């Protein structure tokens, strides 16, 4: 299975879970994992991961934008921070 196919399946699963109003943590982590895969592939191909929406997002410091988007992913994925 290719990385693009895996990302597509993650997005499809996240969308299905969203519309059946199921587990929102799973929706977020699936979508975030797919986004990370596409962002990494886009960097390898020297392309934008989301060319159709890039014009609508206000420019920010690249590292700050990435940190903000990864905060929730880190929270849900890192077991070492469990209470």
PDB file of N, CA and C in Angstrom:
ATOM      1  N   UNK A   1       0.848  -1.163   0.000  1.00  0.00           N
ATOM      2  CA  UNK A   1       0.000   0.000   0.000  1.00  0.00           C
ATOM      3  C   UNK A   1       0.902   1.237   0.000  1.00  0.00           C
ATOM      4  N   UNK A   2       0.563   2.187  -0.839  1.00  0.00           N
ATOM      5  CA  UNK A   2       1.355   3.416  -0.902  1.00  0.00           C
ATOM      6  C   UNK A   2       0.979   4.354   0.248  1.00  0.00           C
ATOM      7  N   UNK A   3       1.842   5.314   0.498  1.00  0.00           N
ATOM      8  CA  UNK A   3       1.565   6.295   1.551  1.00  0.00           C
ATOM      9  C   UNK A   3       0.343   7.136   1.197  1.00  0.00           C
ATOM     10  N   UNK A   4       0.171   7.453  -0.078  1.00  0.00           N
ATOM     11  CA  UNK A   4      -1.002   8.229  -0.493  1.00  0.00           C
ATOM     12  C   UNK A   4      -2.274   7.423  -0.261  1.00  0.00           C
ATOM     13  N   UNK A   5      -2.244   6.138  -0.569  1.00  0.00           N
ATOM     14  CA  UNK A   5      -3.414   5.278  -0.335  1.00  0.00           C
ATOM     15  C   UNK A   5      -3.726   5.193   1.154  1.00  0.00           C
ATOM     16  N   UNK A   6      -2.708   5.070   1.984  1.00  0.00           N
ATOM     17  CA  UNK A   6      -2.929   5.028   3.435  1.00  0.00           C
ATOM     18  C   UNK A   6      -3.550   6.335   3.919  1.00  0.00           C
ATOM     19  N   UNK A   7      -3.045   7.462   3.436  1.00  0.00           N
ATOM     20  CA  UNK A   7      -3.604   8.764   3.823  1.00  0.00           C
ATOM     21  C   UNK A   7      -5.046   8.891   3.351  1.00  0.00           C
ATOM     22  N   UNK A   8      -5.330   8.418   2.134  1.00  0.00           N
ATOM     23  CA  UNK A   8      -6.703   8.477   1.611  1.00  0.00           C
ATOM     24  C   UNK A   8      -7.652   7.676   2.499  1.00  0.00           C
ATOM     25  N   UNK A   9      -7.230   6.496   2.912  1.00  0.00           N
ATOM     26  CA  UNK A   9      -8.072   5.668   3.779  1.00  0.00           C
ATOM     27  C   UNK A   9      -8.282   6.314   5.148  1.00  0.00           C
ATOM     28  N   UNK A  10      -7.231   6.939   5.671  1.00  0.00           N
ATOM     29  CA  UNK A  10      -7.373   7.635   6.954  1.00  0.00           C
ATOM     30  C   UNK A  10      -8.381   8.776   6.839  1.00  0.00           C
ATOM     31  N   UNK A  11      -8.302   9.533   5.762  1.00  0.00           N
ATOM     32  CA  UNK A  11      -9.236  10.644   5.563  1.00  0.00           C
ATOM     33  C   UNK A  11     -10.656  10.122   5.402  1.00  0.00           C
ATOM     34  N   UNK A  12     -10.835   9.070   4.609  1.00  0.00           N
ATOM     35  CA  UNK A  12     -12.173   8.498   4.428  1.00  0.00           C
ATOM     36  C   UNK A  12     -12.746   8.011   5.757  1.00  0.00           C
ATOM     37  N   UNK A  13     -11.932   7.361   6.568  1.00  0.00           N
ATOM     38  CA  UNK A  13     -12.398   6.894   7.878  1.00  0.00           C
ATOM     39  C   UNK A  13     -12.759   8.060   8.782  1.00  0.00           C
ATOM     40  N   UNK A  14     -11.945   9.106   8.768  1.00  0.00           N
ATOM     41  CA  UNK A  14     -12.225  10.287   9.589  1.00  0.00           C
ATOM     42  C   UNK A  14     -13.533  10.945   9.165  1.00  0.00           C
ATOM     43  N   UNK A  15     -13.755  11.058   7.864  1.00  0.00           N
ATOM     44  CA  UNK A  15     -14.996  11.663   7.365  1.00  0.00           C
ATOM     45  C   UNK A  15     -16.192  10.823   7.776  1.00  0.00           C
ATOM     46  N   UNK A  16     -16.087   9.498   7.624  1.00  0.00           N
ATOM     47  CA  UNK A  16     -17.202   8.629   8.002  1.00  0.00           C
ATOM     48  C   UNK A  16     -17.514   8.774   9.494  1.00  0.00           C
ATOM     49  N   UNK A  17     -16.479   8.742  10.332  1.00  0.00           N
ATOM     50  CA  UNK A  17     -16.688   8.895  11.775  1.00  0.00           C
ATOM     51  C   UNK A  17     -17.308  10.249  12.103  1.00  0.00           C
ATOM     52  N   UNK A  18     -16.897  11.289  11.390  1.00  0.00           N
ATOM     53  CA  UNK A  18     -17.443  12.634  11.618  1.00  0.00           C
ATOM     54  C   UNK A  18     -18.948  12.652  11.336  1.00  0.00           C
ATOM     55  N   UNK A  19     -19.348  12.088  10.189  1.00  0.00           N
ATOM     56  CA  UNK A  19     -20.750  12.167   9.799  1.00  0.00           C
ATOM     57  C   UNK A  19     -21.659  11.240  10.594  1.00  0.00           C
ATOM     58  N   UNK A  20     -21.126  10.192  11.183  1.00  0.00           N
ATOM     59  CA  UNK A  20     -21.957   9.348  12.038  1.00  0.00           C
ATOM     60  C   UNK A  20     -21.856   9.798  13.488  1.00  0.00           C
ATOM     61  N   UNK A  21     -21.192  10.954  13.695  1.00  0.00           N
ATOM     62  CA  UNK A  21     -21.057  11.571  15.018  1.00  0.00           C
ATOM     63  C   UNK A  21     -20.453  10.589  16.018  1.00  0.00           C
ATOM     64  N   UNK A  22     -19.385   9.950  15.578  1.00  0.00           N
ATOM     65  CA  UNK A  22     -18.702   8.982  16.435  1.00  0.00           C
ATOM     66  C   UNK A  22     -17.509   9.640  17.123  1.00  0.00           C
ATOM     67  N   UNK A  23     -16.538   8.895  17.478  1.00  0.00           N
ATOM     68  CA  UNK A  23     -15.408   9.300  18.305  1.00  0.00           C
ATOM     69  C   UNK A  23     -14.602  10.448  17.688  1.00  0.00           C
ATOM     70  N   UNK A  24     -14.720  11.642  18.261  1.00  0.00           N
ATOM     71  CA  UNK A  24     -14.044  12.824  17.727  1.00  0.00           C
ATOM     72  C   UNK A  24     -12.528  12.771  17.924  1.00  0.00           C
ATOM     73  N   UNK A  25     -12.054  12.050  18.923  1.00  0.00           N
ATOM     74  CA  UNK A  25     -10.608  11.890  19.088  1.00  0.00           C
ATOM     75  C   UNK A  25     -10.054  11.094  17.901  1.00  0.00           C
ATOM     76  N   UNK A  26     -10.752  10.048  17.507  1.00  0.00           N
ATOM     77  CA  UNK A  26     -10.321   9.263  16.348  1.00  0.00           C
ATOM     78  C   UNK A  26     -10.384  10.084  15.069  1.00  0.00           C
ATOM     79  N   UNK A  27     -11.427  10.889  14.921  1.00  0.00           N
ATOM     80  CA  UNK A  27     -11.535  11.763  13.752  1.00  0.00           C
ATOM     81  C   UNK A  27     -10.300  12.652  13.666  1.00  0.00           C
ATOM     82  N   UNK A  28      -9.962  13.274  14.781  1.00  0.00           N
ATOM     83  CA  UNK A  28      -8.834  14.204  14.789  1.00  0.00           C
ATOM     84  C   UNK A  28      -7.510  13.498  14.511  1.00  0.00           C
ATOM     85  N   UNK A  29      -7.268  12.373  15.162  1.00  0.00           N
ATOM     86  CA  UNK A  29      -5.977  11.709  14.990  1.00  0.00           C
ATOM     87  C   UNK A  29      -5.835  11.108  13.587  1.00  0.00           C
ATOM     88  N   UNK A  30      -6.916  10.584  13.026  1.00  0.00           N
ATOM     89  CA  UNK A  30      -6.854  10.067  11.657  1.00  0.00           C
ATOM     90  C   UNK A  30      -6.583  11.186  10.659  1.00  0.00           C
ATOM     91  N   UNK A  31      -7.302  12.289  10.805  1.00  0.00           N
ATOM     92  CA  UNK A  31      -7.102  13.419   9.892  1.00  0.00           C
ATOM     93  C   UNK A  31      -5.698  14.003  10.045  1.00  0.00           C
ATOM     94  N   UNK A  32      -5.228  14.107  11.275  1.00  0.00           N
ATOM     95  CA  UNK A  32      -3.894  14.660  11.512  1.00  0.00           C
ATOM     96  C   UNK A  32      -2.806  13.749  10.946  1.00  0.00           C
ATOM     97  N   UNK A  33      -2.981  12.445  11.084  1.00  0.00           N
ATOM     98  CA  UNK A  33      -1.994  11.504  10.537  1.00  0.00           C
ATOM     99  C   UNK A  33      -1.953  11.596   9.012  1.00  0.00           C
ATOM    100  N   UNK A  34      -3.120  11.686   8.385  1.00  0.00           N
ATOM    101  CA  UNK A  34      -3.172  11.823   6.929  1.00  0.00           C
ATOM    102  C   UNK A  34      -2.542  13.142   6.495  1.00  0.00           C
ATOM    103  N   UNK A  35      -2.831  14.204   7.234  1.00  0.00           N
ATOM    104  CA  UNK A  35      -2.262  15.512   6.901  1.00  0.00           C
ATOM    105  C   UNK A  35      -0.740  15.484   7.016  1.00  0.00           C
ATOM    106  N   UNK A  36      -0.236  14.869   8.062  1.00  0.00           N
ATOM    107  CA  UNK A  36       1.221  14.788   8.244  1.00  0.00           C
ATOM    108  C   UNK A  36       1.862  14.011   7.091  1.00  0.00           C
ATOM    109  N   UNK A  37       1.252  12.901   6.691  1.00  0.00           N
ATOM    110  CA  UNK A  37       1.777  12.118   5.576  1.00  0.00           C
ATOM    111  C   UNK A  37       1.801  12.945   4.300  1.00  0.00           C
ATOM    112  N   UNK A  38       0.697  13.642   4.012  1.00  0.00           N
ATOM    113  CA  UNK A  38       0.634  14.453   2.799  1.00  0.00           C
ATOM    114  C   UNK A  38       1.612  15.623   2.858  1.00  0.00           C
ATOM    115  N   UNK A  39       1.784  16.216   4.029  1.00  0.00           N
ATOM    116  CA  UNK A  39       2.729  17.323   4.185  1.00  0.00           C
ATOM    117  C   UNK A  39       4.155  16.836   3.926  1.00  0.00           C
ATOM    118  N   UNK A  40       4.498  15.656   4.439  1.00  0.00           N
ATOM    119  CA  UNK A  40       5.840  15.110   4.227  1.00  0.00           C
ATOM    120  C   UNK A  40       6.074  14.728   2.766  1.00  0.00           C
ATOM    121  N   UNK A  41       5.064  14.137   2.124  1.00  0.00           N
ATOM    122  CA  UNK A  41       5.198  13.808   0.705  1.00  0.00           C
ATOM    123  C   UNK A  41       5.322  15.073  -0.139  1.00  0.00           C
ATOM    124  N   UNK A  42       4.544  16.088   0.193  1.00  0.00           N
ATOM    125  CA  UNK A  42       4.618  17.351  -0.548  1.00  0.00           C
ATOM    126  C   UNK A  42       6.006  17.965  -0.424  1.00  0.00           C
ATOM    127  N   UNK A  43       6.606  17.875   0.754  1.00  0.00           N
ATOM    128  CA  UNK A  43       7.957  18.411   0.943  1.00  0.00           C
ATOM    129  C   UNK A  43       8.965  17.644   0.080  1.00  0.00           C
ATOM    130  N   UNK A  44       8.795  16.322  -0.019  1.00  0.00           N
ATOM    131  CA  UNK A  44       9.692  15.527  -0.864  1.00  0.00           C
ATOM    132  C   UNK A  44       9.547  15.894  -2.337  1.00  0.00           C
ATOM    133  N   UNK A  45       8.314  16.223  -2.740  1.00  0.00           N
ATOM    134  CA  UNK A  45       8.038  16.559  -4.135  1.00  0.00           C
ATOM    135  C   UNK A  45       8.190  18.052  -4.408  1.00  0.00           C
ATOM    136  N   UNK A  46       8.580  18.817  -3.383  1.00  0.00           N
ATOM    137  CA  UNK A  46       8.722  20.267  -3.497  1.00  0.00           C
ATOM    138  C   UNK A  46       7.414  20.898  -3.993  1.00  0.00           C
ATOM    139  N   UNK A  47       6.311  20.505  -3.346  1.00  0.00           N
ATOM    140  CA  UNK A  47       4.984  21.007  -3.705  1.00  0.00           C
ATOM    141  C   UNK A  47       4.258  21.430  -2.443  1.00  0.00           C
ATOM    142  N   UNK A  48       3.146  22.106  -2.613  1.00  0.00           N
ATOM    143  CA  UNK A  48       2.315  22.493  -1.479  1.00  0.00           C
ATOM    144  C   UNK A  48       1.352  21.356  -1.175  1.00  0.00           C
ATOM    145  N   UNK A  49       1.166  21.043   0.101  1.00  0.00           N
ATOM    146  CA  UNK A  49       0.261  19.951   0.474  1.00  0.00           C
ATOM    147  C   UNK A  49      -1.187  20.301   0.179  1.00  0.00           C
ATOM    148  N   UNK A  50      -1.547  21.563   0.322  1.00  0.00           N
ATOM    149  CA  UNK A  50      -2.928  22.004   0.140  1.00  0.00           C
ATOM    150  C   UNK A  50      -2.961  23.254  -0.743  1.00  0.00           C
ATOM    151  N   UNK A  51      -2.680  23.121  -2.035  1.00  0.00           N
ATOM    152  CA  UNK A  51      -2.580  24.322  -2.874  1.00  0.00           C
ATOM    153  C   UNK A  51      -3.882  25.102  -2.984  1.00  0.00           C
ATOM    154  N   UNK A  52      -5.031  24.447  -2.901  1.00  0.00           N
ATOM    155  CA  UNK A  52      -6.291  25.172  -3.075  1.00  0.00           C
ATOM    156  C   UNK A  52      -6.666  26.007  -1.859  1.00  0.00           C
ATOM    157  N   UNK A  53      -6.114  25.718  -0.698  1.00  0.00           N
ATOM    158  CA  UNK A  53      -6.473  26.479   0.501  1.00  0.00           C
ATOM    159  C   UNK A  53      -5.346  27.352   1.014  1.00  0.00           C
ATOM    160  N   UNK A  54      -4.163  27.208   0.454  1.00  0.00           N
ATOM    161  CA  UNK A  54      -3.014  27.947   0.973  1.00  0.00           C
ATOM    162  C   UNK A  54      -3.224  29.453   0.921  1.00  0.00           C
ATOM    163  N   UNK A  55      -3.970  29.952  -0.053  1.00  0.00           N
ATOM    164  CA  UNK A  55      -4.204  31.385  -0.177  1.00  0.00           C
ATOM    165  C   UNK A  55      -5.116  31.942   0.893  1.00  0.00           C
ATOM    166  N   UNK A  56      -5.887  31.097   1.559  1.00  0.00           N
ATOM    167  CA  UNK A  56      -6.833  31.554   2.576  1.00  0.00           C
ATOM    168  C   UNK A  56      -6.251  31.546   3.981  1.00  0.00           C
ATOM    169  N   UNK A  57      -5.133  30.918   4.159  1.00  0.00           N
ATOM    170  CA  UNK A  57      -4.526  30.808   5.483  1.00  0.00           C
ATOM    171  C   UNK A  57      -3.549  31.962   5.658  1.00  0.00           C
ATOM    172  N   UNK A  58      -3.727  32.771   6.704  1.00  0.00           N
ATOM    173  CA  UNK A  58      -2.806  33.889   6.888  1.00  0.00           C
ATOM    174  C   UNK A  58      -1.386  33.389   7.142  1.00  0.00           C
ATOM    175  N   UNK A  59      -0.394  34.076   6.581  1.00  0.00           N
ATOM    176  CA  UNK A  59       0.989  33.629   6.781  1.00  0.00           C
ATOM    177  C   UNK A  59       1.415  33.748   8.236  1.00  0.00           C
ATOM    178  N   UNK A  60       2.141  32.750   8.699  1.00  0.00           N
ATOM    179  CA  UNK A  60       2.676  32.727  10.057  1.00  0.00           C
ATOM    180  C   UNK A  60       4.104  32.220   9.984  1.00  0.00           C
ATOM    181  N   UNK A  61       4.769  32.321  11.105  1.00  0.00           N
ATOM    182  CA  UNK A  61       6.083  31.697  11.196  1.00  0.00           C
ATOM    183  C   UNK A  61       5.885  30.203  10.958  1.00  0.00           C
ATOM    184  N   UNK A  62       6.600  29.589  10.029  1.00  0.00           N
ATOM    185  CA  UNK A  62       6.383  28.166   9.729  1.00  0.00           C
ATOM    186  C   UNK A  62       6.465  27.259  10.948  1.00  0.00           C
ATOM    187  N   UNK A  63       7.436  27.471  11.804  1.00  0.00           N
ATOM    188  CA  UNK A  63       7.577  26.600  12.973  1.00  0.00           C
ATOM    189  C   UNK A  63       6.424  26.782  13.947  1.00  0.00           C
ATOM    190  N   UNK A  64       5.961  28.025  14.148  1.00  0.00           N
ATOM    191  CA  UNK A  64       4.849  28.284  15.057  1.00  0.00           C
ATOM    192  C   UNK A  64       3.576  27.625  14.548  1.00  0.00           C
ATOM    193  N   UNK A  65       3.320  27.736  13.250  1.00  0.00           N
ATOM    194  CA  UNK A  65       2.130  27.125  12.669  1.00  0.00           C
ATOM    195  C   UNK A  65       2.173  25.610  12.852  1.00  0.00           C
ATOM    196  N   UNK A  66       3.310  25.001  12.628  1.00  0.00           N
ATOM    197  CA  UNK A  66       3.432  23.553  12.777  1.00  0.00           C
ATOM    198  C   UNK A  66       3.262  23.140  14.232  1.00  0.00           C
ATOM    199  N   UNK A  67       3.849  23.891  15.156  1.00  0.00           N
ATOM    200  CA  UNK A  67       3.724  23.570  16.582  1.00  0.00           C
ATOM    201  C   UNK A  67       2.268  23.617  16.994  1.00  0.00           C
ATOM    202  N   UNK A  68       1.545  24.639  16.560  1.00  0.00           N
ATOM    203  CA  UNK A  68       0.132  24.752  16.925  1.00  0.00           C
ATOM    204  C   UNK A  68      -0.682  23.589  16.389  1.00  0.00           C
ATOM    205  N   UNK A  69      -0.430  23.176  15.154  1.00  0.00           N
ATOM    206  CA  UNK A  69      -1.215  22.087  14.581  1.00  0.00           C
ATOM    207  C   UNK A  69      -0.831  20.735  15.165  1.00  0.00           C
ATOM    208  N   UNK A  70       0.385  20.608  15.660  1.00  0.00           N
ATOM    209  CA  UNK A  70       0.830  19.330  16.213  1.00  0.00           C
ATOM    210  C   UNK A  70       0.527  19.175  17.700  1.00  0.00           C
ATOM    211  N   UNK A  71       0.128  20.254  18.391  1.00  0.00           N
ATOM    212  CA  UNK A  71      -0.131  20.177  19.829  1.00  0.00           C
ATOM    213  C   UNK A  71      -1.170  19.115  20.172  1.00  0.00           C
ATOM    214  N   UNK A  72      -2.311  19.146  19.492  1.00  0.00           N
ATOM    215  CA  UNK A  72      -3.374  18.187  19.792  1.00  0.00           C
ATOM    216  C   UNK A  72      -2.953  16.777  19.404  1.00  0.00           C
ATOM    217  N   UNK A  73      -2.255  16.652  18.293  1.00  0.00           N
ATOM    218  CA  UNK A  73      -1.789  15.332  17.858  1.00  0.00           C
ATOM    219  C   UNK A  73      -0.864  14.745  18.909  1.00  0.00           C
ATOM    220  N   UNK A  74       0.053  15.544  19.394  1.00  0.00           N
ATOM    221  CA  UNK A  74       0.984  15.093  20.424  1.00  0.00           C
ATOM    222  C   UNK A  74       0.235  14.693  21.685  1.00  0.00           C
ATOM    223  N   UNK A  75      -0.749  15.490  22.065  1.00  0.00           N
ATOM    224  CA  UNK A  75      -1.529  15.190  23.264  1.00  0.00           C
ATOM    225  C   UNK A  75      -2.201  13.824  23.148  1.00  0.00           C
ATOM    226  N   UNK A  76      -2.822  13.545  22.013  1.00  0.00           N
ATOM    227  CA  UNK A  76      -3.545  12.290  21.851  1.00  0.00           C
ATOM    228  C   UNK A  76      -2.618  11.099  21.639  1.00  0.00           C
ATOM    229  N   UNK A  77      -1.434  11.316  21.089  1.00  0.00           N
ATOM    230  CA  UNK A  77      -0.555  10.201  20.735  1.00  0.00           C
ATOM    231  C   UNK A  77       0.478   9.838  21.785  1.00  0.00           C
ATOM    232  N   UNK A  78       0.857  10.760  22.648  1.00  0.00           N
ATOM    233  CA  UNK A  78       1.930  10.489  23.606  1.00  0.00           C
ATOM    234  C   UNK A  78       1.401   9.878  24.894  1.00  0.00           C
ATOM    235  N   UNK A  79       1.661   8.603  25.074  1.00  0.00           N
ATOM    236  CA  UNK A  79       1.186   7.901  26.267  1.00  0.00           C
ATOM    237  C   UNK A  79       1.955   8.311  27.512  1.00  0.00           C
ATOM    238  N   UNK A  80       3.169   8.831  27.348  1.00  0.00           N
ATOM    239  CA  UNK A  80       3.978   9.179  28.513  1.00  0.00           C
ATOM    240  C   UNK A  80       3.368  10.305  29.337  1.00  0.00           C
ATOM    241  N   UNK A  81       2.441  11.081  28.728  1.00  0.00           N
ATOM    242  CA  UNK A  81       1.817  12.190  29.441  1.00  0.00           C
ATOM    243  C   UNK A  81       0.472  11.818  30.057  1.00  0.00           C
ATOM    244  N   UNK A  82       0.134  10.538  30.046  1.00  0.00           N
ATOM    245  CA  UNK A  82      -1.153  10.122  30.610  1.00  0.00           C
ATOM    246  C   UNK A  82      -1.213  10.404  32.099  1.00  0.00           C
ATOM    247  N   UNK A  83      -2.413  10.682  32.530  1.00  0.00           N
ATOM    248  CA  UNK A  83      -2.635  10.986  33.958  1.00  0.00           C
ATOM    249  C   UNK A  83      -2.953   9.731  34.725  1.00  0.00           C
TER     250      UNK A  83
END
